[in-house]
CSV table of C-alpha atoms in Angstrom, one decimal:
chain,number,residue,atom,x,y,z
A,1,PRO,CA,71.9,-38.0,17.2
A,2,LEU,CA,73.0,-36.3,14.0
A,3,PRO,CA,71.1,-33.0,13.2
A,4,ARG,CA,68.4,-33.2,10.6
A,5,PRO,CA,69.6,-31.6,7.3
A,6,ARG,CA,67.9,-28.4,6.5
A,7,ARG,CA,66.4,-27.8,3.1
A,8,PRO,CA,67.7,-24.9,1.0
A,9,ASP,CA,65.8,-21.6,1.2
A,10,SER,CA,64.9,-21.9,-2.5
A,11,LEU,CA,62.9,-25.1,-1.8
A,12,ASP,CA,61.0,-23.4,1.0
A,13,ARG,CA,60.1,-20.6,-1.3
A,14,GLU,CA,58.9,-22.9,-4.0
A,15,SER,CA,56.8,-25.0,-1.7
A,16,GLU,CA,55.2,-21.8,-0.3
A,17,HIS,CA,53.8,-21.0,-3.7
A,18,ASP,CA,52.6,-24.6,-4.2
A,19,MET,CA,50.8,-24.8,-0.9
A,20,PRO,CA,47.1,-23.9,-1.0
A,21,GLY,CA,47.5,-21.4,1.9
A,22,ARG,CA,46.4,-17.8,2.0
A,23,SER,CA,48.9,-16.6,-0.5
A,24,GLY,CA,48.2,-19.6,-2.7
A,25,ARG,CA,44.4,-18.9,-2.6
A,26,LYS,CA,45.1,-15.3,-3.6
A,27,LYS,CA,47.1,-16.4,-6.6
A,28,LEU,CA,44.4,-18.9,-7.7
A,29,MET,CA,41.7,-16.2,-7.3
A,30,GLY,CA,43.7,-13.6,-9.2
A,31,ASP,CA,43.9,-11.4,-6.1
A,32,ASP,CA,47.6,-11.5,-5.4
A,33,GLY,CA,48.3,-8.2,-6.9
A,34,GLU,CA,50.4,-9.7,-9.7
A,35,GLY,CA,47.7,-9.7,-12.4
A,36,SER,CA,46.7,-6.9,-14.6
A,37,PRO,CA,45.6,-3.9,-12.6
A,38,LYS,CA,42.0,-2.6,-12.8
A,39,GLY,CA,41.5,-0.3,-15.7
A,40,ASP,CA,43.9,-2.1,-18.1
A,41,ASP,CA,42.7,-2.9,-21.6
A,42,LEU,CA,42.6,-6.3,-23.2
A,43,ASN,CA,46.2,-6.1,-24.2
A,44,GLY,CA,47.3,-5.5,-20.6
A,45,GLU,CA,48.2,-1.9,-21.1
A,46,PRO,CA,46.8,0.6,-18.7
A,47,LEU,CA,44.0,2.8,-20.0
A,48,THR,CA,44.5,6.5,-20.3
A,49,MET,CA,42.4,8.9,-18.2
A,50,GLN,CA,40.4,9.9,-21.3
A,51,GLU,CA,39.7,6.3,-22.1
A,52,LYS,CA,38.4,5.6,-18.6
A,53,ILE,CA,36.2,8.7,-18.8
A,54,GLU,CA,34.8,7.6,-22.1
A,55,ASN,CA,34.1,4.1,-20.7
A,56,LYS,CA,32.3,5.5,-17.7
A,57,ARG,CA,30.2,7.7,-20.0
A,58,ASP,CA,29.2,4.7,-22.1
A,59,GLU,CA,28.2,2.8,-19.0
A,60,ILE,CA,26.0,5.7,-17.9
A,61,GLN,CA,24.3,5.9,-21.3
A,62,ASP,CA,23.8,2.1,-21.4
A,63,ASP,CA,22.2,2.1,-18.0
A,64,LEU,CA,19.8,4.9,-19.1
A,65,ASP,CA,19.0,2.9,-22.3
A,66,ASP,CA,18.2,-0.2,-20.2
A,67,THR,CA,15.9,1.9,-17.9
A,68,LYS,CA,14.1,3.3,-21.0
A,69,GLY,CA,13.8,-0.2,-22.4
A,70,MET,CA,12.1,-1.5,-19.2
A,71,ILE,CA,9.7,1.4,-19.2
A,72,ASP,CA,8.8,0.7,-22.8
A,73,GLU,CA,8.1,-2.9,-21.9
A,74,ALA,CA,5.9,-1.9,-19.0
A,75,GLN,CA,4.0,0.5,-21.2
A,76,ALA,CA,3.3,-2.3,-23.7
A,77,VAL,CA,2.0,-4.6,-21.0
A,78,GLY,CA,-0.1,-1.8,-19.4
A,79,ALA,CA,-1.6,-0.8,-22.8
A,80,ALA,CA,-2.5,-4.4,-23.6
A,81,THR,CA,-4.1,-4.9,-20.2
A,82,ASN,CA,-6.2,-1.7,-20.5
A,83,LYS,CA,-7.3,-2.8,-24.0
A,84,LYS,CA,-8.5,-6.1,-22.7
A,85,LEU,CA,-10.4,-4.4,-19.8
A,86,ALA,CA,-12.1,-2.1,-22.2
A,87,MET,CA,-13.2,-5.0,-24.4
A,88,GLN,CA,-14.6,-6.8,-21.3
A,89,ASN,CA,-16.5,-3.7,-20.2
A,90,GLU,CA,-18.0,-3.3,-23.7
A,91,GLN,CA,-19.2,-7.0,-23.4
A,92,LEU,CA,-20.7,-6.2,-20.0
A,93,ARG,CA,-22.5,-3.1,-21.5
A,94,LYS,CA,-23.9,-5.3,-24.2
A,95,ALA,CA,-25.2,-7.7,-21.6
A,96,ASP,CA,-26.8,-4.8,-19.8
A,97,ARG,CA,-28.6,-3.7,-23.0
A,98,ASP,CA,-29.8,-7.2,-23.5
A,99,LEU,CA,-31.3,-7.1,-20.0
A,100,ASP,CA,-33.0,-3.9,-21.0
A,101,ASP,CA,-34.5,-5.7,-24.0
A,102,ILE,CA,-35.7,-8.5,-21.7
A,103,ASP,CA,-37.2,-5.9,-19.4
A,104,GLU,CA,-39.1,-4.3,-22.3
A,105,ASN,CA,-40.4,-7.7,-23.4
A,106,LEU,CA,-41.6,-8.3,-19.9
A,107,ASP,CA,-43.4,-5.0,-19.9
A,108,GLN,CA,-45.3,-6.1,-23.0
A,109,ALA,CA,-46.0,-9.6,-21.6
A,110,GLU,CA,-47.4,-8.0,-18.4
A,111,HIS,CA,-49.5,-5.7,-20.4
A,112,ASN,CA,-51.0,-8.7,-22.3
A,113,LEU,CA,-51.6,-10.6,-19.1
A,114,SER,CA,-53.5,-7.6,-17.7
A,115,ARG,CA,-55.7,-7.5,-20.8
A,116,MET,CA,-56.4,-11.2,-20.5
A,117,GLU,CA,-57.2,-10.9,-16.8
A,118,MET,CA,-59.7,-8.1,-17.5
A,119,CYS,CA,-61.3,-10.2,-20.2
A,120,CYS,CA,-61.7,-13.2,-17.9
A,121,LEU,CA,-63.0,-11.1,-15.1
A,122,PHE,CA,-65.6,-9.0,-16.9
A,123,ALA,CA,-66.1,-11.2,-20.0
A,124,ILE,CA,-65.5,-8.3,-22.3
A,125,CYS,CA,-63.4,-8.0,-25.4
A,126,CYS,CA,-59.7,-7.9,-24.7
A,127,CYS,CA,-59.1,-5.2,-27.2
A,128,CYS,CA,-61.1,-2.8,-25.1
A,129,CYS,CA,-58.9,-3.3,-22.0
A,130,HIS,CA,-55.6,-1.4,-21.9
A,131,PRO,CA,-55.4,-0.6,-25.6
A,132,ASP,CA,-52.2,1.3,-25.2
A,133,GLY,CA,-49.0,-0.8,-24.9
A,134,PRO,CA,-46.2,0.0,-22.4
A,135,LYS,CA,-43.9,2.9,-23.1
A,136,LYS,CA,-40.4,2.2,-24.1
A,137,ARG,CA,-37.7,3.1,-21.6
A,138,LYS,CA,-34.2,4.2,-21.9
A,139,LYS,CA,-31.7,1.4,-22.4
A,140,GLY,CA,-28.1,0.8,-21.7
A,141,THR,CA,-25.6,2.0,-19.2
A,142,ASP,CA,-25.2,5.5,-20.6
A,143,ASP,CA,-25.2,7.0,-17.1
A,144,ILE,CA,-22.0,5.0,-16.2
A,145,PRO,CA,-19.1,7.0,-17.7
A,146,ARG,CA,-16.6,5.1,-19.8
A,147,ALA,CA,-13.0,4.9,-18.5
A,148,GLY,CA,-10.5,7.2,-20.1
A,149,GLN,CA,-13.0,9.9,-21.0
A,150,THR,CA,-11.5,12.5,-18.6
A,151,HIS,CA,-7.8,12.8,-19.0
A,152,ALA,CA,-5.6,15.5,-17.6
A,153,ALA,CA,-3.9,17.8,-20.0
A,154,GLY,CA,-0.6,16.3,-21.2
A,155,LYS,CA,2.6,17.8,-20.1
A,156,LYS,CA,4.4,19.8,-22.7
A,157,LYS,CA,7.4,18.0,-24.0
A,158,LYS,CA,10.7,19.6,-23.6
A,159,GLU,CA,12.7,20.5,-26.7
A,160,ARG,CA,15.5,18.0,-27.3
A,161,LEU,CA,19.0,19.1,-27.2
A,162,ASP,CA,21.2,18.8,-30.3
A,163,GLU,CA,23.6,16.0,-29.7
A,164,ASN,CA,25.3,16.3,-33.1
A,165,ASP,CA,26.3,19.9,-32.9
A,166,PRO,CA,29.8,20.1,-34.3
A,167,ASP,CA,30.7,23.1,-32.2
A,168,ILE,CA,30.5,21.2,-28.8
A,169,ASP,CA,33.1,19.1,-27.1
A,170,ASP,CA,32.7,15.4,-26.0
A,171,GLU,CA,31.8,16.3,-22.5
A,172,GLU,CA,29.0,18.6,-23.6
A,173,ARG,CA,27.8,16.0,-26.1
A,174,HIS,CA,27.6,13.4,-23.3
A,175,GLU,CA,25.7,15.8,-21.1
A,176,ARG,CA,23.2,16.5,-23.8
A,177,LYS,CA,22.7,12.8,-24.5
A,178,VAL,CA,22.1,12.1,-20.8
A,179,ALA,CA,19.7,15.0,-20.6
A,180,ASN,CA,17.7,13.8,-23.6
A,181,LYS,CA,17.6,10.2,-22.2
A,182,LEU,CA,16.4,11.5,-18.8
A,183,ASP,CA,13.7,13.5,-20.6
A,184,ASP,CA,12.6,10.3,-22.4
A,185,ILE,CA,12.5,8.4,-19.1
A,186,SER,CA,10.4,11.1,-17.5
A,187,ASP,CA,8.0,11.1,-20.4
A,188,GLY,CA,7.8,7.3,-20.2
A,189,LEU,CA,7.0,7.4,-16.5
A,190,ASP,CA,4.2,10.0,-17.2
A,191,VAL,CA,2.7,7.5,-19.7
A,192,LEU,CA,2.9,4.7,-17.2
A,193,ASN,CA,1.2,6.9,-14.6
A,194,GLN,CA,-1.6,7.6,-17.0
A,195,LEU,CA,-1.9,3.9,-17.9
A,196,ALA,CA,-2.3,3.1,-14.2
A,197,LYS,CA,-5.0,5.7,-13.8
A,198,ASP,CA,-6.8,4.4,-16.9
A,199,GLN,CA,-6.6,0.8,-15.5
A,200,HIS,CA,-8.1,2.0,-12.2
A,201,GLU,CA,-11.0,3.7,-14.0
A,202,GLN,CA,-11.6,0.5,-16.1
A,203,LEU,CA,-11.8,-1.6,-13.0
A,204,GLN,CA,-14.2,0.9,-11.4
A,205,GLU,CA,-16.3,0.8,-14.5
A,206,THR,CA,-16.4,-3.0,-14.4
A,207,GLU,CA,-17.4,-3.0,-10.8
A,208,GLU,CA,-20.3,-0.5,-11.4
A,209,ILE,CA,-21.6,-2.4,-14.4
A,210,ASN,CA,-21.4,-5.8,-12.6
A,211,LYS,CA,-23.4,-4.3,-9.7
A,212,ARG,CA,-26.0,-3.0,-12.0
A,213,LEU,CA,-26.2,-6.3,-13.9
A,214,GLY,CA,-26.7,-8.2,-10.6
A,215,ASN,CA,-29.6,-5.9,-9.6
A,216,LYS,CA,-31.2,-6.2,-13.0
A,217,ILE,CA,-30.9,-10.0,-13.1
A,218,GLY,CA,-32.5,-10.3,-9.7
A,219,HIS,CA,-35.3,-7.9,-10.7
A,220,GLU,CA,-36.0,-9.7,-14.0
A,221,LYS,CA,-36.1,-13.1,-12.3
A,222,ALA,CA,-38.7,-11.9,-9.9
A,223,ARG,CA,-40.8,-10.4,-12.8
A,224,ILE,CA,-40.6,-13.6,-14.8
A,225,LYS,CA,-41.6,-15.7,-11.8
A,226,ALA,CA,-44.6,-13.3,-11.1
A,227,ALA,CA,-45.7,-13.3,-14.8
A,228,ASP,CA,-45.5,-17.1,-14.9
A,229,ALA,CA,-47.7,-17.4,-11.9
A,230,ARG,CA,-50.3,-15.0,-13.5
A,231,GLY,CA,-50.3,-17.0,-16.7
A,232,GLN,CA,-50.7,-20.3,-14.9
A,233,LYS,CA,-53.7,-18.8,-13.0
A,234,LEU,CA,-55.3,-17.7,-16.3
A,235,LEU,CA,-55.0,-21.2,-17.7
A,236,ARG,CA,-56.8,-22.9,-14.8
């Protein structure tokens, strides 16, 4: 048989680039080494060393700005949460004072019941029995400290470096900007730490007031039930 004709080398090379093999995939993915090298600008020209340094400085400062922005957002959320907790605790304190009013009214009701019982027992004038009313007692939750009343002394802020000093070079200006941003981040973290402490104190305050409210409600229910039984007995 006649030998099969062989294609020219040029055709082999062309088909090699058209085939989706390893070299073809690299070309499609832009990883064949023929594209613009890393560090080139948009015009395809390589960046100078100074331009690369400036780009890296900008990246560092942008990252620091992003970090500071996230801290600011966390501070806003923490402050809003603490404000809501403080408002809820004030409502709980008002409920506690209202229970004290109920307790005082029950004192007067029990005093009146005692006078009526003496009248019925000895058939004497009610005004002669227990003429003095019950003494008023201290109200409210003053013995439960409010959250945020005892704060640690704030850390003295560092003096900011002058970033616009005309007598410094770009490297020193960058270093000062970074130092100032790091100080801002440190101060922001201190604020977040204090907000977390305040939140913990607010939650402790809520727990203590709720515990007191539960005890008072149980006590008042028992007193009301007992006063009702005494009143029903007098009406028989």
